[in-house]
PDB file of C-alpha atoms in Angstrom:
ATOM      1  CA  MET B   1     -33.106 -27.136   2.895  1.00 69.00           C
ATOM      2  CA  PRO B   2     -32.627 -23.387   2.164  1.00 78.00           C
ATOM      3  CA  THR B   3     -33.019 -22.358  -1.475  1.00 86.00           C
ATOM      4  CA  ILE B   4     -29.969 -21.154  -3.430  1.00 86.00           C
ATOM      5  CA  GLN B   5     -30.230 -17.538  -4.491  1.00 83.00           C
ATOM      6  CA  VAL B   6     -27.977 -14.760  -5.723  1.00 83.00           C
ATOM      7  CA  LEU B   7     -26.734 -12.421  -2.984  1.00 76.00           C
ATOM      8  CA  ASP B   8     -28.062  -8.886  -2.832  1.00 76.00           C
ATOM      9  CA  SER B   9     -25.496  -6.557  -4.442  1.00 72.00           C
ATOM     10  CA  HIS B  10     -25.006  -4.604  -1.181  1.00 71.00           C
ATOM     11  CA  VAL B  11     -24.244  -7.803   0.763  1.00 74.00           C
ATOM     12  CA  ALA B  12     -21.839  -8.892  -1.991  1.00 73.00           C
ATOM     13  CA  ASP B  13     -20.074  -5.529  -1.724  1.00 70.00           C
ATOM     14  CA  LEU B  14     -19.719  -5.911   2.051  1.00 72.00           C
ATOM     15  CA  ILE B  15     -18.204  -9.389   1.617  1.00 71.00           C
ATOM     16  CA  ALA B  16     -15.753  -8.061  -0.994  1.00 66.00           C
ATOM     17  CA  ALA B  17     -14.884  -5.199   1.352  1.00 67.00           C
ATOM     18  CA  GLY B  18     -14.006  -7.759   4.012  1.00 65.00           C
ATOM     19  CA  GLU B  19     -11.285  -9.162   1.722  1.00 66.00           C
ATOM     20  CA  VAL B  20      -9.732  -5.799   0.859  1.00 76.00           C
ATOM     21  CA  VAL B  21     -10.494  -3.521   3.830  1.00 85.00           C
ATOM     22  CA  GLU B  22      -9.462  -5.046   7.147  1.00 88.00           C
ATOM     23  CA  ARG B  23      -8.733  -1.802   9.007  1.00 93.00           C
ATOM     24  CA  PRO B  24      -7.853   1.888   8.355  1.00 96.00           C
ATOM     25  CA  ALA B  25      -4.325   0.835   7.333  1.00 95.00           C
ATOM     26  CA  SER B  26      -5.830  -1.143   4.419  1.00 93.00           C
ATOM     27  CA  VAL B  27      -7.615   2.000   3.225  1.00 95.00           C
ATOM     28  CA  ALA B  28      -4.419   4.065   3.424  1.00 96.00           C
ATOM     29  CA  LYS B  29      -2.487   1.420   1.465  1.00 94.00           C
ATOM     30  CA  GLU B  30      -5.012   1.194  -1.365  1.00 92.00           C
ATOM     31  CA  LEU B  31      -5.426   4.973  -1.706  1.00 95.00           C
ATOM     32  CA  MET B  32      -1.672   5.612  -1.638  1.00 95.00           C
ATOM     33  CA  GLU B  33      -1.115   2.951  -4.305  1.00 92.00           C
ATOM     34  CA  ASN B  34      -3.761   4.630  -6.491  1.00 92.00           C
ATOM     35  CA  ALA B  35      -2.006   7.988  -5.992  1.00 95.00           C
ATOM     36  CA  ILE B  36       1.356   6.544  -7.079  1.00 94.00           C
ATOM     37  CA  ASP B  37      -0.234   4.821 -10.093  1.00 91.00           C
ATOM     38  CA  ALA B  38      -1.655   8.245 -11.023  1.00 92.00           C
ATOM     39  CA  GLY B  39       1.883   9.643 -11.242  1.00 94.00           C
ATOM     40  CA  ALA B  40       1.879  11.660  -8.001  1.00 96.00           C
ATOM     41  CA  SER B  41       5.135  13.240  -6.828  1.00 97.00           C
ATOM     42  CA  LYS B  42       3.646  14.234  -3.441  1.00 97.00           C
ATOM     43  CA  VAL B  43       1.254  12.219  -1.259  1.00 98.00           C
ATOM     44  CA  THR B  44      -0.105  13.373   2.105  1.00 98.00           C
ATOM     45  CA  VAL B  45      -1.926  11.077   4.526  1.00 98.00           C
ATOM     46  CA  GLU B  46      -3.865  12.610   7.431  1.00 98.00           C
ATOM     47  CA  ILE B  47      -5.755  10.658  10.102  1.00 97.00           C
ATOM     48  CA  SER B  48      -7.771  11.282  13.267  1.00 97.00           C
ATOM     49  CA  HIS B  49      -8.709   8.706  15.914  1.00 95.00           C
ATOM     50  CA  GLY B  50      -6.563   6.015  14.325  1.00 95.00           C
ATOM     51  CA  GLY B  51      -8.110   6.614  10.908  1.00 96.00           C
ATOM     52  CA  LEU B  52     -11.515   5.221  11.875  1.00 95.00           C
ATOM     53  CA  THR B  53     -13.368   8.539  11.971  1.00 96.00           C
ATOM     54  CA  PHE B  54     -11.226  10.461   9.464  1.00 97.00           C
ATOM     55  CA  LEU B  55      -8.602   9.481   6.879  1.00 98.00           C
ATOM     56  CA  ARG B  56      -7.567  11.785   4.030  1.00 98.00           C
ATOM     57  CA  VAL B  57      -5.133  11.036   1.201  1.00 98.00           C
ATOM     58  CA  THR B  58      -4.130  13.958  -1.029  1.00 97.00           C
ATOM     59  CA  ASP B  59      -1.991  13.644  -4.157  1.00 97.00           C
ATOM     60  CA  ASP B  60      -0.842  15.762  -7.103  1.00 96.00           C
ATOM     61  CA  GLY B  61      -1.319  13.015  -9.697  1.00 95.00           C
ATOM     62  CA  LYS B  62      -3.248  13.025 -12.964  1.00 94.00           C
ATOM     63  CA  GLY B  63      -6.687  13.215 -11.344  1.00 94.00           C
ATOM     64  CA  ILE B  64      -9.923  11.538 -12.457  1.00 93.00           C
ATOM     65  CA  PRO B  65     -12.030  13.009 -15.299  1.00 93.00           C
ATOM     66  CA  ALA B  66     -15.439  14.166 -14.027  1.00 93.00           C
ATOM     67  CA  GLY B  67     -17.245  11.823 -16.417  1.00 92.00           C
ATOM     68  CA  GLU B  68     -15.424   8.794 -14.969  1.00 91.00           C
ATOM     69  CA  LEU B  69     -15.770   9.688 -11.291  1.00 93.00           C
ATOM     70  CA  LYS B  70     -18.838   7.539 -10.540  1.00 92.00           C
ATOM     71  CA  THR B  71     -17.467   4.669 -12.630  1.00 90.00           C
ATOM     72  CA  ALA B  72     -14.290   4.618 -10.514  1.00 90.00           C
ATOM     73  CA  PHE B  73     -16.341   3.414  -7.530  1.00 89.00           C
ATOM     74  CA  LEU B  74     -17.964   0.489  -9.347  1.00 85.00           C
ATOM     75  CA  ARG B  75     -16.643  -3.017  -8.633  1.00 77.00           C
ATOM     76  CA  HIS B  76     -14.020  -4.207 -11.122  1.00 70.00           C
ATOM     77  CA  ALA B  77     -13.694  -0.750 -12.670  1.00 65.00           C
ATOM     78  CA  THR B  78     -10.042   0.075 -13.393  1.00 66.00           C
ATOM     79  CA  SER B  79      -7.912   2.137 -15.769  1.00 61.00           C
ATOM     80  CA  LYS B  80      -4.989  -0.285 -15.407  1.00 54.00           C
ATOM     81  CA  LEU B  81      -6.163  -3.375 -17.313  1.00 51.00           C
ATOM     82  CA  ARG B  82      -7.863  -3.880 -20.657  1.00 55.00           C
ATOM     83  CA  THR B  83      -7.464  -7.538 -21.655  1.00 62.00           C
ATOM     84  CA  ALA B  84      -6.638 -10.892 -20.046  1.00 58.00           C
ATOM     85  CA  TYR B  85      -3.138 -10.628 -21.551  1.00 56.00           C
ATOM     86  CA  ASP B  86      -2.459  -7.591 -19.347  1.00 55.00           C
ATOM     87  CA  LEU B  87      -2.590  -9.891 -16.304  1.00 54.00           C
ATOM     88  CA  GLU B  88       0.591 -11.596 -17.513  1.00 57.00           C
ATOM     89  CA  ALA B  89       2.708  -8.463 -16.992  1.00 56.00           C
ATOM     90  CA  ILE B  90       1.242  -6.108 -14.373  1.00 61.00           C
ATOM     91  CA  GLY B  91       3.271  -2.925 -13.935  1.00 59.00           C
ATOM     92  CA  THR B  92       0.906  -0.990 -11.667  1.00 59.00           C
ATOM     93  CA  LEU B  93       0.361  -1.317  -7.904  1.00 60.00           C
ATOM     94  CA  GLY B  94      -3.415  -1.504  -8.206  1.00 55.00           C
ATOM     95  CA  PHE B  95      -5.185  -3.511 -10.909  1.00 57.00           C
ATOM     96  CA  ARG B  96      -8.095  -5.478  -9.432  1.00 56.00           C
ATOM     97  CA  GLY B  97     -10.614  -2.631  -9.568  1.00 61.00           C
ATOM     98  CA  GLU B  98     -11.976  -3.447  -6.120  1.00 78.00           C
ATOM     99  CA  ALA B  99     -10.401  -0.956  -3.726  1.00 86.00           C
ATOM    100  CA  LEU B 100     -12.614   2.114  -4.174  1.00 91.00           C
ATOM    101  CA  ALA B 101     -15.804   0.038  -4.334  1.00 89.00           C
ATOM    102  CA  ALA B 102     -14.829  -1.881  -1.197  1.00 89.00           C
ATOM    103  CA  ILE B 103     -13.840   1.241   0.754  1.00 92.00           C
ATOM    104  CA  SER B 104     -16.982   3.170  -0.174  1.00 93.00           C
ATOM    105  CA  ALA B 105     -19.210   0.189   0.757  1.00 91.00           C
ATOM    106  CA  VAL B 106     -18.202   0.413   4.436  1.00 92.00           C
ATOM    107  CA  SER B 107     -17.692   4.166   4.948  1.00 94.00           C
ATOM    108  CA  ARG B 108     -18.665   7.689   3.949  1.00 96.00           C
ATOM    109  CA  VAL B 109     -16.396   8.916   1.159  1.00 97.00           C
ATOM    110  CA  GLU B 110     -15.815  12.369  -0.298  1.00 97.00           C
ATOM    111  CA  VAL B 111     -13.597  12.830  -3.343  1.00 96.00           C
ATOM    112  CA  MET B 112     -12.381  16.002  -5.052  1.00 97.00           C
ATOM    113  CA  THR B 113     -10.317  15.729  -8.211  1.00 96.00           C
ATOM    114  CA  ARG B 114      -9.109  17.715 -11.216  1.00 96.00           C
ATOM    115  CA  THR B 115      -7.265  16.746 -14.375  1.00 95.00           C
ATOM    116  CA  ALA B 116      -4.731  19.000 -16.116  1.00 95.00           C
ATOM    117  CA  ASP B 117      -7.061  19.772 -19.054  1.00 94.00           C
ATOM    118  CA  ALA B 118     -10.054  20.770 -16.885  1.00 93.00           C
ATOM    119  CA  PRO B 119     -10.544  24.393 -15.720  1.00 92.00           C
ATOM    120  CA  LEU B 120     -12.655  23.169 -12.792  1.00 94.00           C
ATOM    121  CA  GLY B 121     -12.496  20.008 -10.724  1.00 95.00           C
ATOM    122  CA  ALA B 122     -15.269  17.635  -9.707  1.00 96.00           C
ATOM    123  CA  SER B 123     -16.528  16.366  -6.355  1.00 96.00           C
ATOM    124  CA  LEU B 124     -18.553  13.346  -5.358  1.00 96.00           C
ATOM    125  CA  SER B 125     -19.907  12.008  -2.046  1.00 97.00           C
ATOM    126  CA  LEU B 126     -20.813   8.376  -1.369  1.00 95.00           C
ATOM    127  CA  GLU B 127     -22.423   6.772   1.665  1.00 95.00           C
ATOM    128  CA  GLY B 128     -22.370   3.001   2.046  1.00 91.00           C
ATOM    129  CA  GLY B 129     -21.363   2.702  -1.598  1.00 89.00           C
ATOM    130  CA  VAL B 130     -24.310   4.792  -2.843  1.00 91.00           C
ATOM    131  CA  PRO B 131     -23.084   7.806  -4.851  1.00 92.00           C
ATOM    132  CA  GLY B 132     -24.608  11.276  -4.910  1.00 93.00           C
ATOM    133  CA  GLU B 133     -24.325  13.603  -7.890  1.00 95.00           C
ATOM    134  CA  VAL B 134     -21.028  14.729  -9.402  1.00 94.00           C
ATOM    135  CA  GLU B 135     -20.642  18.479  -8.856  1.00 95.00           C
ATOM    136  CA  GLU B 136     -18.175  21.081 -10.092  1.00 93.00           C
ATOM    137  CA  ALA B 137     -15.570  22.135  -7.523  1.00 92.00           C
ATOM    138  CA  GLY B 138     -12.555  24.399  -7.373  1.00 91.00           C
ATOM    139  CA  CYS B 139      -9.554  22.261  -6.449  1.00 93.00           C
ATOM    140  CA  PRO B 140      -5.877  21.814  -7.357  1.00 94.00           C
ATOM    141  CA  LEU B 141      -4.576  19.269  -9.850  1.00 96.00           C
ATOM    142  CA  GLY B 142      -4.744  15.737  -8.435  1.00 96.00           C
ATOM    143  CA  THR B 143      -7.109  13.899  -6.123  1.00 96.00           C
ATOM    144  CA  THR B 144      -8.184  14.198  -2.495  1.00 97.00           C
ATOM    145  CA  MET B 145      -9.996  11.227  -0.942  1.00 96.00           C
ATOM    146  CA  VAL B 146     -11.635  11.612   2.466  1.00 97.00           C
ATOM    147  CA  VAL B 147     -12.881   8.452   4.205  1.00 97.00           C
ATOM    148  CA  ARG B 148     -15.036   9.000   7.308  1.00 97.00           C
ATOM    149  CA  ASP B 149     -16.689   6.661   9.816  1.00 95.00           C
ATOM    150  CA  LEU B 150     -15.107   3.418   8.599  1.00 95.00           C
ATOM    151  CA  PHE B 151     -17.342   0.365   9.264  1.00 92.00           C
ATOM    152  CA  TYR B 152     -20.231   2.591  10.439  1.00 91.00           C
ATOM    153  CA  ASN B 153     -22.656   0.208   8.687  1.00 89.00           C
ATOM    154  CA  THR B 154     -20.905  -3.023   9.754  1.00 87.00           C
ATOM    155  CA  PRO B 155     -20.820  -2.848  13.573  1.00 86.00           C
ATOM    156  CA  ALA B 156     -19.609  -6.459  13.802  1.00 82.00           C
ATOM    157  CA  ARG B 157     -16.388  -5.401  12.038  1.00 84.00           C
ATOM    158  CA  LEU B 158     -16.092  -2.208  14.079  1.00 85.00           C
ATOM    159  CA  LYS B 159     -15.983  -4.029  17.409  1.00 85.00           C
ATOM    160  CA  PHE B 160     -12.856  -5.912  16.287  1.00 86.00           C
ATOM    161  CA  MET B 161     -10.898  -2.686  15.760  1.00 89.00           C
ATOM    162  CA  LYS B 162      -8.122  -1.989  18.252  1.00 90.00           C
ATOM    163  CA  LYS B 163      -7.464   1.219  20.193  1.00 93.00           C
ATOM    164  CA  ASP B 164      -6.916   4.417  18.200  1.00 93.00           C
ATOM    165  CA  SER B 165      -3.201   4.338  19.005  1.00 94.00           C
ATOM    166  CA  ALA B 166      -2.818   0.802  17.593  1.00 96.00           C
ATOM    167  CA  GLU B 167      -4.840   1.511  14.450  1.00 96.00           C
ATOM    168  CA  GLY B 168      -2.922   4.774  13.934  1.00 96.00           C
ATOM    169  CA  ALA B 169       0.378   2.917  14.315  1.00 96.00           C
ATOM    170  CA  ALA B 170      -0.734   0.430  11.653  1.00 96.00           C
ATOM    171  CA  VAL B 171      -1.532   3.301   9.261  1.00 97.00           C
ATOM    172  CA  PHE B 172       1.874   4.853  10.006  1.00 97.00           C
ATOM    173  CA  ALA B 173       3.580   1.518   9.225  1.00 95.00           C
ATOM    174  CA  VAL B 174       1.824   1.382   5.839  1.00 96.00           C
ATOM    175  CA  VAL B 175       2.866   4.965   5.063  1.00 97.00           C
ATOM    176  CA  GLN B 176       6.475   4.139   5.990  1.00 97.00           C
ATOM    177  CA  ARG B 177       6.538   1.127   3.679  1.00 95.00           C
ATOM    178  CA  VAL B 178       5.121   3.133   0.771  1.00 96.00           C
ATOM    179  CA  ALA B 179       7.753   5.841   1.380  1.00 97.00           C
ATOM    180  CA  LEU B 180      10.511   3.198   1.263  1.00 96.00           C
ATOM    181  CA  SER B 181       9.066   1.563  -1.852  1.00 95.00           C
ATOM    182  CA  HIS B 182       8.938   4.827  -3.815  1.00 96.00           C
ATOM    183  CA  PRO B 183      11.742   7.202  -2.762  1.00 96.00           C
ATOM    184  CA  GLU B 184      10.911   9.415  -5.765  1.00 97.00           C
ATOM    185  CA  VAL B 185       7.597  10.364  -4.091  1.00 97.00           C
ATOM    186  CA  SER B 186       7.557  12.851  -1.217  1.00 97.00           C
ATOM    187  CA  VAL B 187       5.377  11.288   1.495  1.00 98.00           C
ATOM    188  CA  LYS B 188       3.906  13.224   4.424  1.00 98.00           C
ATOM    189  CA  PHE B 189       2.032  11.719   7.375  1.00 98.00           C
ATOM    190  CA  ILE B 190      -0.068  13.750   9.837  1.00 98.00           C
ATOM    191  CA  ARG B 191      -1.726  12.144  12.876  1.00 97.00           C
ATOM    192  CA  ASP B 192      -4.224  14.158  14.951  1.00 96.00           C
ATOM    193  CA  GLY B 193      -2.815  17.408  13.586  1.00 96.00           C
ATOM    194  CA  LYS B 194       0.855  16.537  14.216  1.00 96.00           C
ATOM    195  CA  GLN B 195       3.297  15.815  11.374  1.00 97.00           C
ATOM    196  CA  GLU B 196       5.152  12.557  12.051  1.00 97.00           C
ATOM    197  CA  LEU B 197       6.896  11.901   8.727  1.00 97.00           C
ATOM    198  CA  LEU B 198       8.126  13.800   5.677  1.00 97.00           C
ATOM    199  CA  THR B 199      10.373  12.230   3.058  1.00 97.00           C
ATOM    200  CA  PRO B 200      12.259  14.427   0.541  1.00 96.00           C
ATOM    201  CA  GLY B 201      11.109  12.531  -2.561  1.00 95.00           C
ATOM    202  CA  ASP B 202      14.491  13.057  -4.220  1.00 96.00           C
ATOM    203  CA  GLY B 203      14.622   9.532  -5.673  1.00 94.00           C
ATOM    204  CA  ALA B 204      17.491   8.408  -3.413  1.00 94.00           C
ATOM    205  CA  LEU B 205      16.613   5.337  -1.346  1.00 95.00           C
ATOM    206  CA  GLN B 206      19.125   6.380   1.307  1.00 94.00           C
ATOM    207  CA  SER B 207      17.214   9.644   1.876  1.00 95.00           C
ATOM    208  CA  ALA B 208      13.978   7.720   2.382  1.00 96.00           C
ATOM    209  CA  VAL B 209      15.704   5.255   4.743  1.00 95.00           C
ATOM    210  CA  TYR B 210      17.034   8.140   6.863  1.00 95.00           C
ATOM    211  CA  ALA B 211      13.627   9.838   7.014  1.00 96.00           C
ATOM    212  CA  VAL B 212      11.623   6.670   7.738  1.00 96.00           C
ATOM    213  CA  LEU B 213      13.894   4.488   9.896  1.00 93.00           C
ATOM    214  CA  GLY B 214      15.998   7.146  11.585  1.00 91.00           C
ATOM    215  CA  ARG B 215      19.687   7.993  11.691  1.00 89.00           C
ATOM    216  CA  GLU B 216      20.758   5.246  14.101  1.00 86.00           C
ATOM    217  CA  LEU B 217      19.406   2.375  12.016  1.00 86.00           C
ATOM    218  CA  ALA B 218      20.472   3.971   8.722  1.00 87.00           C
ATOM    219  CA  LEU B 219      24.083   4.263   9.936  1.00 88.00           C
ATOM    220  CA  GLY B 220      24.122   0.508  10.649  1.00 88.00           C
ATOM    221  CA  PHE B 221      23.210  -0.269   7.037  1.00 92.00           C
ATOM    222  CA  ARG B 222      25.507  -0.987   4.129  1.00 93.00           C
ATOM    223  CA  GLU B 223      24.515  -0.651   0.475  1.00 94.00           C
ATOM    224  CA  VAL B 224      24.173  -3.744  -1.710  1.00 93.00           C
ATOM    225  CA  LYS B 225      23.797  -4.133  -5.473  1.00 92.00           C
ATOM    226  CA  CYS B 226      23.463  -7.232  -7.607  1.00 87.00           C
ATOM    227  CA  GLY B 227      22.498  -7.210 -11.253  1.00 76.00           C
ATOM    228  CA  GLY B 228      21.840 -10.462 -13.079  1.00 73.00           C
ATOM    229  CA  GLU B 229      20.133 -11.277 -16.353  1.00 74.00           C
ATOM    230  CA  GLY B 230      16.594 -11.580 -15.065  1.00 84.00           C
ATOM    231  CA  VAL B 231      16.868 -10.357 -11.452  1.00 91.00           C
ATOM    232  CA  LYS B 232      18.296  -7.152  -9.986  1.00 93.00           C
ATOM    233  CA  VAL B 233      18.630  -6.525  -6.233  1.00 94.00           C
ATOM    234  CA  THR B 234      19.481  -3.117  -4.742  1.00 94.00           C
ATOM    235  CA  GLY B 235      19.108  -1.527  -1.328  1.00 95.00           C
ATOM    236  CA  PHE B 236      20.543  -1.702   2.161  1.00 95.00           C
ATOM    237  CA  VAL B 237      21.224  -4.504   4.654  1.00 93.00           C
ATOM    238  CA  SER B 238      22.305  -4.226   8.284  1.00 91.00           C
ATOM    239  CA  GLN B 239      25.820  -5.097   9.317  1.00 88.00           C
ATOM    240  CA  PRO B 240      25.967  -8.281  11.498  1.00 84.00           C
ATOM    241  CA  ALA B 241      26.607  -6.237  14.671  1.00 79.00           C
ATOM    242  CA  CYS B 242      23.465  -4.168  14.007  1.00 79.00           C
ATOM    243  CA  CYS B 243      20.946  -7.015  13.738  1.00 81.00           C
ATOM    244  CA  ARG B 244      17.612  -6.611  15.550  1.00 82.00           C
ATOM    245  CA  ALA B 245      15.534  -8.614  18.005  1.00 80.00           C
ATOM    246  CA  SER B 246      12.681  -9.173  15.508  1.00 84.00           C
ATOM    247  CA  ARG B 247      11.969  -9.292  11.778  1.00 86.00           C
ATOM    248  CA  ASN B 248      10.001  -6.023  11.932  1.00 89.00           C
ATOM    249  CA  TRP B 249      12.874  -4.209  10.229  1.00 89.00           C
ATOM    250  CA  GLN B 250      12.892  -6.349   7.108  1.00 92.00           C
ATOM    251  CA  PHE B 251      11.355  -4.555   4.122  1.00 94.00           C
ATOM    252  CA  PHE B 252      11.117  -6.353   0.767  1.00 94.00           C
ATOM    253  CA  PHE B 253       9.826  -4.737  -2.421  1.00 94.00           C
ATOM    254  CA  VAL B 254       9.285  -6.459  -5.760  1.00 91.00           C
ATOM    255  CA  ASN B 255       8.986  -4.089  -8.732  1.00 89.00           C
ATOM    256  CA  GLY B 256       8.036  -1.299  -6.306  1.00 89.00           C
ATOM    257  CA  ARG B 257       5.404  -3.381  -4.487  1.00 88.00           C
ATOM    258  CA  GLN B 258       5.804  -4.133  -0.763  1.00 88.00           C
ATOM    259  CA  VAL B 259       5.514  -7.894  -0.257  1.00 88.00           C
ATOM    260  CA  LYS B 260       5.688 -10.595   2.400  1.00 87.00           C
ATOM    261  CA  SER B 261       7.880 -13.397   1.098  1.00 87.00           C
ATOM    262  CA  ARG B 262       9.246 -16.422   2.951  1.00 90.00           C
ATOM    263  CA  LEU B 263      11.606 -16.975   0.024  1.00 91.00           C
ATOM    264  CA  LEU B 264      13.226 -13.534   0.317  1.00 92.00           C
ATOM    265  CA  MET B 265      13.328 -13.785   4.121  1.00 91.00           C
ATOM    266  CA  ALA B 266      15.076 -17.163   3.952  1.00 91.00           C
ATOM    267  CA  ALA B 267      17.586 -15.910   1.367  1.00 91.00           C
ATOM    268  CA  LEU B 268      18.459 -12.879   3.501  1.00 91.00           C
ATOM    269  CA  GLU B 269      18.927 -14.885   6.688  1.00 88.00           C
ATOM    270  CA  GLN B 270      20.986 -17.581   4.983  1.00 90.00           C
ATOM    271  CA  ALA B 271      23.478 -14.871   3.985  1.00 88.00           C
ATOM    272  CA  TYR B 272      23.982 -14.076   7.697  1.00 87.00           C
ATOM    273  CA  GLN B 273      24.565 -17.651   8.875  1.00 83.00           C
ATOM    274  CA  ASN B 274      27.348 -17.824  11.491  1.00 78.00           C
ATOM    275  CA  GLN B 275      27.699 -14.021  11.434  1.00 77.00           C
ATOM    276  CA  LYS B 276      24.925 -12.811  13.716  1.00 68.00           C
ATOM    277  CA  MET B 277      24.082 -13.407  17.357  1.00 69.00           C
ATOM    278  CA  VAL B 278      21.535 -16.097  18.239  1.00 75.00           C
ATOM    279  CA  GLY B 279      18.008 -14.653  18.442  1.00 79.00           C
ATOM    280  CA  LYS B 280      18.888 -11.625  16.315  1.00 85.00           C
ATOM    281  CA  PHE B 281      17.582 -10.935  12.814  1.00 88.00           C
ATOM    282  CA  PRO B 282      19.115  -8.893   9.986  1.00 90.00           C
ATOM    283  CA  ALA B 283      17.367  -5.691   8.933  1.00 91.00           C
ATOM    284  CA  CYS B 284      17.041  -4.672   5.305  1.00 93.00           C
ATOM    285  CA  VAL B 285      15.397  -2.431   2.743  1.00 95.00           C
ATOM    286  CA  LEU B 286      15.716  -4.456  -0.453  1.00 95.00           C
ATOM    287  CA  HIS B 287      14.273  -3.719  -3.882  1.00 95.00           C
ATOM    288  CA  VAL B 288      14.020  -6.739  -6.170  1.00 92.00           C
ATOM    289  CA  GLU B 289      13.387  -6.085  -9.848  1.00 91.00           C
ATOM    290  CA  VAL B 290      12.278  -8.930 -12.092  1.00 89.00           C
ATOM    291  CA  LYS B 291      10.630  -9.022 -15.504  1.00 88.00           C
ATOM    292  CA  LEU B 292       6.922  -8.288 -15.142  1.00 83.00           C
ATOM    293  CA  SER B 293       6.104 -11.603 -16.828  1.00 81.00           C
ATOM    294  CA  GLN B 294       8.212 -13.493 -14.247  1.00 82.00           C
ATOM    295  CA  VAL B 295       6.168 -12.511 -11.203  1.00 79.00           C
ATOM    296  CA  ASP B 296       2.486 -13.139 -10.441  1.00 77.00           C
ATOM    297  CA  VAL B 297       1.043 -10.469  -8.148  1.00 73.00           C
ATOM    298  CA  ASN B 298      -2.545 -11.711  -8.484  1.00 67.00           C
ATOM    299  CA  VAL B 299      -2.436 -14.348  -5.724  1.00 65.00           C
ATOM    300  CA  HIS B 300      -3.839 -12.400  -2.749  1.00 65.00           C
ATOM    301  CA  PRO B 301      -6.805  -9.957  -2.460  1.00 64.00           C
ATOM    302  CA  ALA B 302      -4.638  -7.372  -0.668  1.00 64.00           C
ATOM    303  CA  LYS B 303      -1.764  -7.943  -3.160  1.00 63.00           C
ATOM    304  CA  THR B 304       0.779  -8.544  -0.365  1.00 72.00           C
ATOM    305  CA  GLU B 305       2.058 -11.889  -1.671  1.00 76.00           C
ATOM    306  CA  VAL B 306       3.663 -12.741  -4.996  1.00 79.00           C
ATOM    307  CA  LYS B 307       4.776 -15.855  -6.885  1.00 80.00           C
ATOM    308  CA  PHE B 308       8.035 -15.892  -8.821  1.00 84.00           C
ATOM    309  CA  GLY B 309       8.503 -17.679 -12.131  1.00 81.00           C
ATOM    310  CA  SER B 310      12.021 -18.732 -11.121  1.00 85.00           C
ATOM    311  CA  GLU B 311      12.337 -18.942  -7.342  1.00 86.00           C
ATOM    312  CA  ARG B 312      15.896 -20.331  -7.447  1.00 88.00           C
ATOM    313  CA  GLU B 313      17.126 -17.398  -9.542  1.00 89.00           C
ATOM    314  CA  VAL B 314      15.550 -14.880  -7.160  1.00 88.00           C
ATOM    315  CA  PHE B 315      16.885 -16.712  -4.070  1.00 89.00           C
ATOM    316  CA  ASN B 316      20.434 -16.768  -5.476  1.00 88.00           C
ATOM    317  CA  ALA B 317      20.331 -13.070  -6.373  1.00 88.00           C
TER     318      ALA B 317
END
């Protein structure tokens, strides 16, 4: 019988990366969430070859102090939690402290960053999770993350990647969802040198809906608002005549976090009973706000699923 032994730290990092980083879209999601948590008002995502060979996320957020740059890439290193009590009311998009470590373990990463109180920025390169030296660099306020050659050291994962067009489309879908979740942030997406999305970042959800989903779909929406004691729902839903052939146009956000939720999906579709054509599904962009203590976001490594404290209250709202 084989002996039990502790995994090598590099192997452990690769396993953790498998939970968080499935494809280039996962990288874009994690880096954009970090940018928003850093208070960015503008976020730009650029990719080449579907994001596998090159993915860059640039923001104008607070930046990372030079002395903390290497620490940011350690597993379970985060600025967003301090004690176990903080887990009971998470108000940030990221909190697990795994994203940067997981991304750097399976790629070549370059980061340039500057904080408001620093005259010069700092840069750092990592390959397979191994950091070089932090160097001084001239750069604007905020952070630029460049991820190259994703899965270069895990060929078994690389062979499961789809064509560049499919991987690029998945990145674009992530960027769209982030733009809809935070209309106060101006989001730009560039694929192979061509700009495909730019949202105004004026804080109006309707502006983001127009920019992301297009005029035709936006015109078929009507605004909804519902404010209860513990649950508030705002956003847009399609009129019954404008329902779609799939659920791809249903976007749910809980406290600014994009989620997949059977509960919210069921509630939406029950509202359309006897009003829509058979085989058609309502479209929506709905923001649900609940007390931070009434939602558990720590139930999935990629943070795409949540648990509500009072499901009935949320369903009714």
